[in-house]
Amino acid sequence: MRATAIAHPNIALIKYWGKRDEDLILPVAGSLSMTLDTVATRTTVTLGGERDTFTLNGEAAQGGSASKVFRFLDRVRSLAGSHTPAAVVSHNDAPTAAGLASSASGFAALALAASTAYGLELTPRELSRLARRGSGSACRSTVDRFAVWHAGTDDETSYAEQIDAPDMRMIVCEINAGPKAVSSRDGMLLTRDTSPFYTEWAPSTERALERMIAACQAGDFTRIGELTELHAMRMHALTMTTEPPLRYLAPASFAAFDAIAKLRADGVEAYGTADAGPNVVAISRPADAERVAAALSEFGKTHIAAPGRGAYLAADGSGEAA
Ligand code: 2P0
């Protein structure tokens, strides 16, 4: 009747950008990510009450974010054969300060807390598929350490599972660049509808993913890094060809990529990536992370993340989110 789950964001090395099905949230291509051990979303779902409620960071949520959560609860109830409303109480460690999208950790935690509260016993694959329906990238935050999201062709075949990769660190650099960019969801639609390069994006991403999987299996950090930066640049190049152009990277983002290249020239292996915003995330071997963080600190607040756990239930089973 009540469950609390914790989940962390993930950052993709091969990016998800574009859907083949908006309702099922099936991507046009697979992707691969690291789940972070920093920044948590903690969510408690309690069954009962007159109607669904959603409290985020101590305030009753309204509008779009609340209706997304309520639609998600409807989906869980239809799986469980229940009509009971629920109270969702969620706390995000650093909703904006970390500069990390909260939808991945948010829906991964909600999928686990809600499915548990409604008495569903989901397999890891089923949990990943359920999280995907809330937000595509959330399916990867149900997985420990490194996840590959198989694009699949339908609801059953589109899920994330663990993949081995060498230990590494992500250095998150929060670059403050003013007004908020277009959301990923809207940006993906604009790209599909207006970029002349969109048709080549999906097959080239699948090829990049195959190469990335091979590099992970070979434990080849250098290759992983090269492919990571290449694929991030391709995603940003693609968004810049929409009408009107979507430019997520700021001048300081490019300066951070230059600093990463300079580190490499100086013998420190670091590689950069960036999501749908100006923040830059570098990857490095564990021993180099502090040096990379120092080099990026002039562009914004930085923190270092190691591979972390996929969504998990709170140990005591109670511990309601604040
Ligand atoms: C990724 N992003 O692979 C890419 C890179 C943003 C840039 O996954 O519409 O918030 O909820 O499925 O999951 C952001 O996409 O989008 C994302 P929806 P989501 O991390």
PDB file of C-alpha atoms in Angstrom, residues 21 41 81 103-104 111 182 198 201 231 256 288 320:
ATOM      1  CA  ASP A  21       6.138   6.237 -31.497  1.00  0.00           C
ATOM      2  CA  THR A  41      15.048  11.520  -6.536  1.00  0.00           C
ATOM      3  CA  GLY A  81      -6.371  -3.954 -12.060  1.00  0.00           C
ATOM      4  CA  SER A 103      12.684  13.293 -15.650  1.00  0.00           C
ATOM      5  CA  ALA A 104      14.909  10.191 -15.840  1.00  0.00           C
ATOM      6  CA  ALA A 111       7.857   3.407 -11.688  1.00  0.00           C
ATOM      7  CA  VAL A 182      13.355  24.036 -25.737  1.00  0.00           C
ATOM      8  CA  TYR A 198      16.988  13.374 -39.654  1.00  0.00           C
ATOM      9  CA  TRP A 201      20.375  10.153 -37.805  1.00  0.00           C
ATOM     10  CA  HIS A 231      28.019  11.230 -30.951  1.00  0.00           C
ATOM     11  CA  ALA A 256      34.613  23.729 -22.026  1.00  0.00           C
ATOM     12  CA  ASP A 288      42.022  11.765 -13.596  1.00  0.00           C
ATOM     13  CA  GLU A 320       8.517   8.734   3.267  1.00  0.00           C
TER      14      GLU A 320
END
